[in-house]
Coordinates of C-alpha atoms in Angstrom, one line a residue:
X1 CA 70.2 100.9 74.3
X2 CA 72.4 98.2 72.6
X3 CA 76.1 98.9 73.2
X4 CA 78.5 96.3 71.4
X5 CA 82.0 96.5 72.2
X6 CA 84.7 97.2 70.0
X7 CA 88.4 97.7 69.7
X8 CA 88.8 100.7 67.1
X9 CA 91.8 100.2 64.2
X10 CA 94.4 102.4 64.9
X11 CA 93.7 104.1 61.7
X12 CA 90.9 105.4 63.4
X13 CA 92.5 106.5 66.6
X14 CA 94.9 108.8 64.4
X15 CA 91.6 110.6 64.0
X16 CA 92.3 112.0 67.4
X17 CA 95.5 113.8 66.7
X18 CA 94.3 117.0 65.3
X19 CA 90.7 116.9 66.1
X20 CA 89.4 121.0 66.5
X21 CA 87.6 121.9 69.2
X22 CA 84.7 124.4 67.8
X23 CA 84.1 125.7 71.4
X24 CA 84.5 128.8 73.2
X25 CA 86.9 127.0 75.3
X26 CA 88.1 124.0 73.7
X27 CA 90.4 122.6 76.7
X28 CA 87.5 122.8 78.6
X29 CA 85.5 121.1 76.5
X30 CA 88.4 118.4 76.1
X31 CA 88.6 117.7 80.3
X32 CA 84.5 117.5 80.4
X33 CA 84.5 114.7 77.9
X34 CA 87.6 112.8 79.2
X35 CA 85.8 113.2 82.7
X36 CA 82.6 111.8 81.1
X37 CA 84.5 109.0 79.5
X38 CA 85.7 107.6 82.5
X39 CA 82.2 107.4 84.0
X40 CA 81.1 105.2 80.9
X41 CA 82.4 102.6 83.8
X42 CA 81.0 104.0 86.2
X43 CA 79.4 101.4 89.0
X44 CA 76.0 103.1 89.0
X45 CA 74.2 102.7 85.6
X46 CA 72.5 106.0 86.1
X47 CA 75.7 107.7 86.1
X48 CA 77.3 105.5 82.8
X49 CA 73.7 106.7 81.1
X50 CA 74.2 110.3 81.6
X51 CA 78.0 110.4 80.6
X52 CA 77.1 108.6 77.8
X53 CA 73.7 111.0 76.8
X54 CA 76.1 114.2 77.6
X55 CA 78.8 112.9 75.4
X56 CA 76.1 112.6 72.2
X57 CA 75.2 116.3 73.3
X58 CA 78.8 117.4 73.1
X59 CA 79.3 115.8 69.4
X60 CA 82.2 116.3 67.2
X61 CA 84.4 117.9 69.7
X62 CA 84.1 114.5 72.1
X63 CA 85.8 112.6 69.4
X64 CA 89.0 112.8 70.6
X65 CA 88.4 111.7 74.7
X66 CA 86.0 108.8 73.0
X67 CA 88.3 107.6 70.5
X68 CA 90.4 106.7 74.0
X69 CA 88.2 105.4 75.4
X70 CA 87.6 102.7 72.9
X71 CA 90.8 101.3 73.8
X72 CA 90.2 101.3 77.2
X73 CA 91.1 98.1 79.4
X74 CA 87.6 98.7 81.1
X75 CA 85.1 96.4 78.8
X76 CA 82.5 98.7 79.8
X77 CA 84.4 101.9 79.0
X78 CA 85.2 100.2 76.1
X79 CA 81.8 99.0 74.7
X80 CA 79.8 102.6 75.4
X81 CA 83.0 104.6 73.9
X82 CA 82.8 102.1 70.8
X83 CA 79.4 102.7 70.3
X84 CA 79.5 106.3 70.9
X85 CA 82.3 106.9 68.4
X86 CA 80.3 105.6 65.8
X87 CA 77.5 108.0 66.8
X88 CA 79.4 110.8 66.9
X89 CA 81.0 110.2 63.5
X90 CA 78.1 110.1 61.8
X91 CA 77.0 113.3 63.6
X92 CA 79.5 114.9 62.5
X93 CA 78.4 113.7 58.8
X94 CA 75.3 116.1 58.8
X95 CA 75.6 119.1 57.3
X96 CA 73.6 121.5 59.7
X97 CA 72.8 123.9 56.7
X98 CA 71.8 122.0 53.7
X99 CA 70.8 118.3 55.4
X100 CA 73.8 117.0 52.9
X101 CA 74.9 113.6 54.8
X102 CA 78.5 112.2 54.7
X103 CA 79.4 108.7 55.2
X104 CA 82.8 107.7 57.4
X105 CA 85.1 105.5 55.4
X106 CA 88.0 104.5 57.7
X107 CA 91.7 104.9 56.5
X108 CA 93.6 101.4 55.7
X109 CA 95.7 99.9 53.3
X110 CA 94.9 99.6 49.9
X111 CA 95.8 98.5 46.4
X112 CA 95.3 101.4 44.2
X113 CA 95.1 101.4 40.3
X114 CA 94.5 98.1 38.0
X115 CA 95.7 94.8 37.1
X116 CA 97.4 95.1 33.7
X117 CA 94.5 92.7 32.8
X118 CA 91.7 94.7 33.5
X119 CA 89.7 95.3 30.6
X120 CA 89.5 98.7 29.8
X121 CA 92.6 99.4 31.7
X122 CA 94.9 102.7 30.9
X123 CA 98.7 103.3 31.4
X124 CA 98.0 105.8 34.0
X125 CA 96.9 103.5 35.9
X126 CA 99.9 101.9 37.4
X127 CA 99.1 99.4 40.4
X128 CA 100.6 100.3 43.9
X129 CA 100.1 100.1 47.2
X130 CA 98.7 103.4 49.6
X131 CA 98.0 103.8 53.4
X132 CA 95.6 106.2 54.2
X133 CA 96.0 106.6 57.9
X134 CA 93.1 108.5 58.8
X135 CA 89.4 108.0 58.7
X136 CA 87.2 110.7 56.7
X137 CA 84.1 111.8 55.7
X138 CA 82.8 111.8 52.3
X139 CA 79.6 112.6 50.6
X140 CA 77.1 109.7 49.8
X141 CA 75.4 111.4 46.8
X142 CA 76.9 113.5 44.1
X143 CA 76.5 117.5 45.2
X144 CA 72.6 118.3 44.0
X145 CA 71.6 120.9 41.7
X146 CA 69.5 121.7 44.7
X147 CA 72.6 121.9 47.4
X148 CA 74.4 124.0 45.1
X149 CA 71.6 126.5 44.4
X150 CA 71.5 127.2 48.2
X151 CA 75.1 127.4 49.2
X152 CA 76.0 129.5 46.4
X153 CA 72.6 130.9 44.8
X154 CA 73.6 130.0 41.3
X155 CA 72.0 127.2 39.1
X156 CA 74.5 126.6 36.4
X157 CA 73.6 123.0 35.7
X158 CA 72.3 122.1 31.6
X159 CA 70.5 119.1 33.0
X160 CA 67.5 121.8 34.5
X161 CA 64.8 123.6 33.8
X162 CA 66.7 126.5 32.8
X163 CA 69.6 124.6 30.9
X164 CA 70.4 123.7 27.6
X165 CA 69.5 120.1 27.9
X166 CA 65.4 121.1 29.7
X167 CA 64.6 118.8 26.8
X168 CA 65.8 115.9 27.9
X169 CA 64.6 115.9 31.5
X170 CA 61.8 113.7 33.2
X171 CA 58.8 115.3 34.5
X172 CA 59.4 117.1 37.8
X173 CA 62.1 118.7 39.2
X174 CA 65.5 118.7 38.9
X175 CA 67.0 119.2 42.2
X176 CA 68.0 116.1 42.9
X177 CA 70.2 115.5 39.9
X178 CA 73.6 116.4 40.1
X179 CA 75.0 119.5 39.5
X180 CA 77.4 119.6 36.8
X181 CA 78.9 122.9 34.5
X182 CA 80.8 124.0 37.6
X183 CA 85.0 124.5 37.3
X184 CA 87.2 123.4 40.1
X185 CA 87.1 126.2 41.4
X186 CA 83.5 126.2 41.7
X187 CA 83.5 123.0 44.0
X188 CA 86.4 124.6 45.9
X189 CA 84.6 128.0 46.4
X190 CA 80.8 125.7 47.3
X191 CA 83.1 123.4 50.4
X192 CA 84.0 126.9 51.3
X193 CA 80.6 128.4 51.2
X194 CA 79.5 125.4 53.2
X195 CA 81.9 125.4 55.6
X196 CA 81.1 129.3 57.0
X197 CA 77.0 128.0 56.6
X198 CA 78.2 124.9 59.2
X199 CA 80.3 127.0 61.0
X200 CA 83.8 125.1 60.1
X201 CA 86.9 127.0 59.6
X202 CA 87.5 126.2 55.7
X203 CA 89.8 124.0 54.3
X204 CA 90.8 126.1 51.8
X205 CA 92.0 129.8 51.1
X206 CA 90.5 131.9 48.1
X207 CA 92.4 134.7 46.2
X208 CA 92.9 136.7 43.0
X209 CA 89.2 135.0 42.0
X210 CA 88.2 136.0 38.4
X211 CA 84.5 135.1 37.1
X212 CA 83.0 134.5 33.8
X213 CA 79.1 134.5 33.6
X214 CA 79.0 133.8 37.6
X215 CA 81.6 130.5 36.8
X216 CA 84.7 131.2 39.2
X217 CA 87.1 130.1 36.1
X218 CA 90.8 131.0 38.2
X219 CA 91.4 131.6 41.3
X220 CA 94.9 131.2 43.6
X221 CA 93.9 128.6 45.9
X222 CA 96.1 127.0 48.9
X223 CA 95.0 124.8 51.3
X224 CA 94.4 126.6 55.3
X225 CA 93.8 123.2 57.0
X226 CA 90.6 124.2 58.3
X227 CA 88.1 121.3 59.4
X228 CA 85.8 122.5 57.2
X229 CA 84.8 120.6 53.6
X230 CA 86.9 120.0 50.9
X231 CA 87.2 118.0 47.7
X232 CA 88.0 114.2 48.2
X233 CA 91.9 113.4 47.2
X234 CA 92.6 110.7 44.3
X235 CA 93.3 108.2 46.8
X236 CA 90.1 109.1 49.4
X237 CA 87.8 108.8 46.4
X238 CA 89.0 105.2 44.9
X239 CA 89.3 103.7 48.5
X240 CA 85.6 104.6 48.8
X241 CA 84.4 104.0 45.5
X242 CA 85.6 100.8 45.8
X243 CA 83.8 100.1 49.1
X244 CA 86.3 97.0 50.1
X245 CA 86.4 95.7 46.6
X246 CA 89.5 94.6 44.0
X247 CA 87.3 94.6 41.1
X248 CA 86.8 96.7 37.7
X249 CA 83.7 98.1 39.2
X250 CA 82.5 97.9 43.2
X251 CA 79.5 95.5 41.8
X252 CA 82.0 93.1 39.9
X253 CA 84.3 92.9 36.6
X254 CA 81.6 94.2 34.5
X255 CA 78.4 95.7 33.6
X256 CA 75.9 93.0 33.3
X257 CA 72.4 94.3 32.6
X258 CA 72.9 98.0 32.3
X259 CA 71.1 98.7 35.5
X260 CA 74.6 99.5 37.5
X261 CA 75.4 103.1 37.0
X262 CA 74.5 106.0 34.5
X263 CA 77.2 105.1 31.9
X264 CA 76.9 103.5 28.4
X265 CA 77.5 100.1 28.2
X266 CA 76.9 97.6 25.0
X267 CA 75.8 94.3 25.3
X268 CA 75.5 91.4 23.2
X269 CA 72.1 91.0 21.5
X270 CA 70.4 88.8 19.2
X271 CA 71.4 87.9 15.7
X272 CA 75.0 89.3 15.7
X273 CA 74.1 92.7 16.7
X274 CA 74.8 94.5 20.0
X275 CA 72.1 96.3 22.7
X276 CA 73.1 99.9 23.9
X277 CA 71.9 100.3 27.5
X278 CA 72.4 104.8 27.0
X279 CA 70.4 107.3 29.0
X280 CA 72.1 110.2 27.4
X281 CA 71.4 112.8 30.6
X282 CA 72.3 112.9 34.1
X283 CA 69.8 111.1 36.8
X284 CA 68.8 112.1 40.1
X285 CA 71.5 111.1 42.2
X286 CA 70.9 107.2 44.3
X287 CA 68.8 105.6 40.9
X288 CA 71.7 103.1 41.2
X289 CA 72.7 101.0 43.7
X290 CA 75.3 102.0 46.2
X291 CA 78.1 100.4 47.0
X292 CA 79.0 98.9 50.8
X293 CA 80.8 102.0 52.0
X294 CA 77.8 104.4 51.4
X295 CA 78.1 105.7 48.5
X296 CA 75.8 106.0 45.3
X297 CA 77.0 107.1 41.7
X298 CA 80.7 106.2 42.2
X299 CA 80.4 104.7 38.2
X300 CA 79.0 107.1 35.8
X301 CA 76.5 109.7 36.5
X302 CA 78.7 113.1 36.6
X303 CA 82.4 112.8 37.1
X304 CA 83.8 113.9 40.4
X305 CA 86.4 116.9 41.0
X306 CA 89.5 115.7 43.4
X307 CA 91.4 118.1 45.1
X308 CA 94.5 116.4 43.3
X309 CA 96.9 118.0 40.3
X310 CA 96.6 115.1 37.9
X311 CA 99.7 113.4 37.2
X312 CA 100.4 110.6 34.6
X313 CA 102.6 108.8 36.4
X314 CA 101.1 108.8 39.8
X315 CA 101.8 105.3 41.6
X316 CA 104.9 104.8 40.0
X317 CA 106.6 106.9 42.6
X318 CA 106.6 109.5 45.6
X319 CA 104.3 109.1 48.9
X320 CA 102.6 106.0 49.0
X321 CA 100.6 107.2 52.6
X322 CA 98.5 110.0 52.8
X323 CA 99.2 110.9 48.8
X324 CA 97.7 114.2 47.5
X325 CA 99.0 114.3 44.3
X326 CA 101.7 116.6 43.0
X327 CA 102.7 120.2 44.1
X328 CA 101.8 121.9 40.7
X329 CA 100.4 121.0 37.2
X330 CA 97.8 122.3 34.4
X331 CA 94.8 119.4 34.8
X332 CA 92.9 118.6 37.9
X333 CA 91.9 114.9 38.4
X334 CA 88.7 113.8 37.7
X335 CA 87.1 110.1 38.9
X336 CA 83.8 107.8 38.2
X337 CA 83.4 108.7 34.6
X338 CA 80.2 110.2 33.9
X339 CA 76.8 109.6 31.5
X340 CA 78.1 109.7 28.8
X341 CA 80.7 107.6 29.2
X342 CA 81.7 104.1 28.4
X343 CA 81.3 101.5 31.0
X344 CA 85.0 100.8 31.3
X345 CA 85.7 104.4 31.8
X346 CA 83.8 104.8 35.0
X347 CA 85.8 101.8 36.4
X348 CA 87.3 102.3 39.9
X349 CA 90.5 102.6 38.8
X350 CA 89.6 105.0 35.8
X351 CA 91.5 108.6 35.8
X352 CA 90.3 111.9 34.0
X353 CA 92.0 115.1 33.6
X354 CA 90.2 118.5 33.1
X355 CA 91.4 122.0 33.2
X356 CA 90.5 123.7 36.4
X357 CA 88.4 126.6 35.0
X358 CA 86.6 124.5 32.2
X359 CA 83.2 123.5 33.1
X360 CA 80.9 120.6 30.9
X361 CA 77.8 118.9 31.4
X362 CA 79.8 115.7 32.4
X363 CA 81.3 116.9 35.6
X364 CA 80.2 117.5 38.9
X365 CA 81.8 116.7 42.6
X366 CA 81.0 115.4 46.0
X367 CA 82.9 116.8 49.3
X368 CA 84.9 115.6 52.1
X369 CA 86.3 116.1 55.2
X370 CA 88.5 115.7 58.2
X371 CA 87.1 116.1 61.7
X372 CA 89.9 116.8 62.9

């Protein structure tokens, strides 16, 4: 086995702070891997290969003595704990239940919004600077028709077999596609769901829920801190939508053949007239390309459900670290545009509001979290 040494960003160490322990004894479980962190340097290789196999068996709750230990002056501490963190975040990326897979995007700096030349660009998009300071996990793919049926036993989406729009599907299934028709609260009440199947504490805490037709359309939601999953914040989704990019779109300024995202885009054609590139449905979530930090469909597709209030005039002031949006409001944000939207309105940078209970064939989400 290939161990390559690496000094974490401190971002990453900040991970450690509030890790949970999900163990009958969690301080236990913290001395065992801090012992078995210091015999990564062990003399004897036999020794620094059993620490290191015990600490993969431990998982999620060894983040916190390994992230340590990647700082370690030992080079060989140092190499096996760098390695191992990585291992152990995308562990913890696996959703034991549904086989749903999360990708780490590590908290940095970041300009947020767009260049008052981007084309396409709105007013709420003012340009500023945000520091996320931890590392998270965040869904590759879009939440499934498939993933929601099981956490929640409900198939609301119109892009299925069952929906309004059956007509316009492929041959085959539909469980792949994304699900869409779900309210806020819906994606709030599925990370819950998925948290208890995972056995996580949940992020969030549910009361006064009122249903319509099996939709949870309101429901007095606050936030319990649990490690459990979550909806992505504003900030969280566009650092990893834009997967280390500046541009309109992860893949550039523009759309160039049609072939970048579910989204309608219009190209120049032959004698004067213009070519419409329009699927006019959902697809099964990863027919486009992703982008370099994991993640497919962050342009069109569905758009995605943040846990954020949306706010007009976000960026042009309060917290620029760790933002979450504002305290109250009537819209919750909504990012990445969706199929039947125009190219420059599945930018990065690209906001949408929709009222919490409303559900529509356009909007979907993809979940988060914390270990912490």
């Amino acid at each position: 086995m290939t161990r390559r040494s690496a000094r974490l960003p401190a971002a990453l160490l900040a991970l450690a702070a509030g890790l949970v322990l999900p163990s009958a004894n969690p301080a236990d479980t913290h001395r065992r891997a801090a012992a078995l962190v210091g015999q990564l340097g062990d003399d004897d290789f036999r020794t620094r290969e059993a620490a290191t196999d015990e600490l993969l068996g431990l998982g999620e709750p060894a983040l916190p003595a390994v992230l340590a230990g990647a700082n370690s002056a030992d080079p060989e501490v140092r190499t096996r704990a760098g390695w191992l963190f990585h291992q152990l975040l995308r562990q913890a990326g696996a959703s034991k239940s549904t086989g749903m897979t999360l990708v780490p995007v590590h908290g940095r700096e970041f300009r947020m919004g767009s260049p008052p030349n981007e084309v396409g660009r709105r007013a709420d998009e003012h340009p500023h600077s945000v520091r996320l300071t931890r590392a998270f996990l965040i869904g590759d793919y879009e939440v499934t028709q498939e993933e929601f049926r099981k956490v929640t036993g409900r198939a609301p989406s119109h892009f299925s077999p069952t929906g309004g729009g059956k007509g316009k599907l492929p041959k085959g299934s539909s469980d792949r596609f994304p699900v869409e028709q779900v309210t806020w609260f819906d994606a709030v009440d599925f990370c819950n769901r998925l948290s208890k199947l995972d056995g996580f504490e949940p992020y969030y805490a549910l009361a006064d829920e009122r249903r319509t037709d099996g939709a949870l359309t309101a429901a007095t939601v606050t936030v319990a801190g649990g490690p459990g999953y979550r909806l992505p914040t504003e900030a969280e989704w566009e650092l990893a939508a834009r997967g280390r990019t500046d541009t309109a779109f992860h893949f550039g300024r523009r759309a160039a053949t049609g072939k970048e995202g579910n989204f309608r885009s219009v190209f120049p054609g032959g004698y004067g007239g213009d070519v419409t590139v329009f699927l006019g449905r959902t697809a099964a979530v990863g027919s486009y390309p992703r982008n370099r930090a994991g993640l497919y469909d962050a342009h069109g597709n569905v758009a995605e459900w943040c846990g954020d209030w949306y706010d007009k005039d976000a960026g042009s002031g309060g917290p620029r670290t760790d933002p979450t949006g504002p305290a109250a409001g009537t819209h919750r944000a909504v990012r990445g545009g969706s199929w039947m939207s125009n190219d420059t309105s599945c930018r990065s940078a690209a906001r949408g509001s929709q009222a919490p209970g409303e559900a529509t064939y356009a909007t979907g989400f993809r979940v988060a979290r914390s270990p912490h």
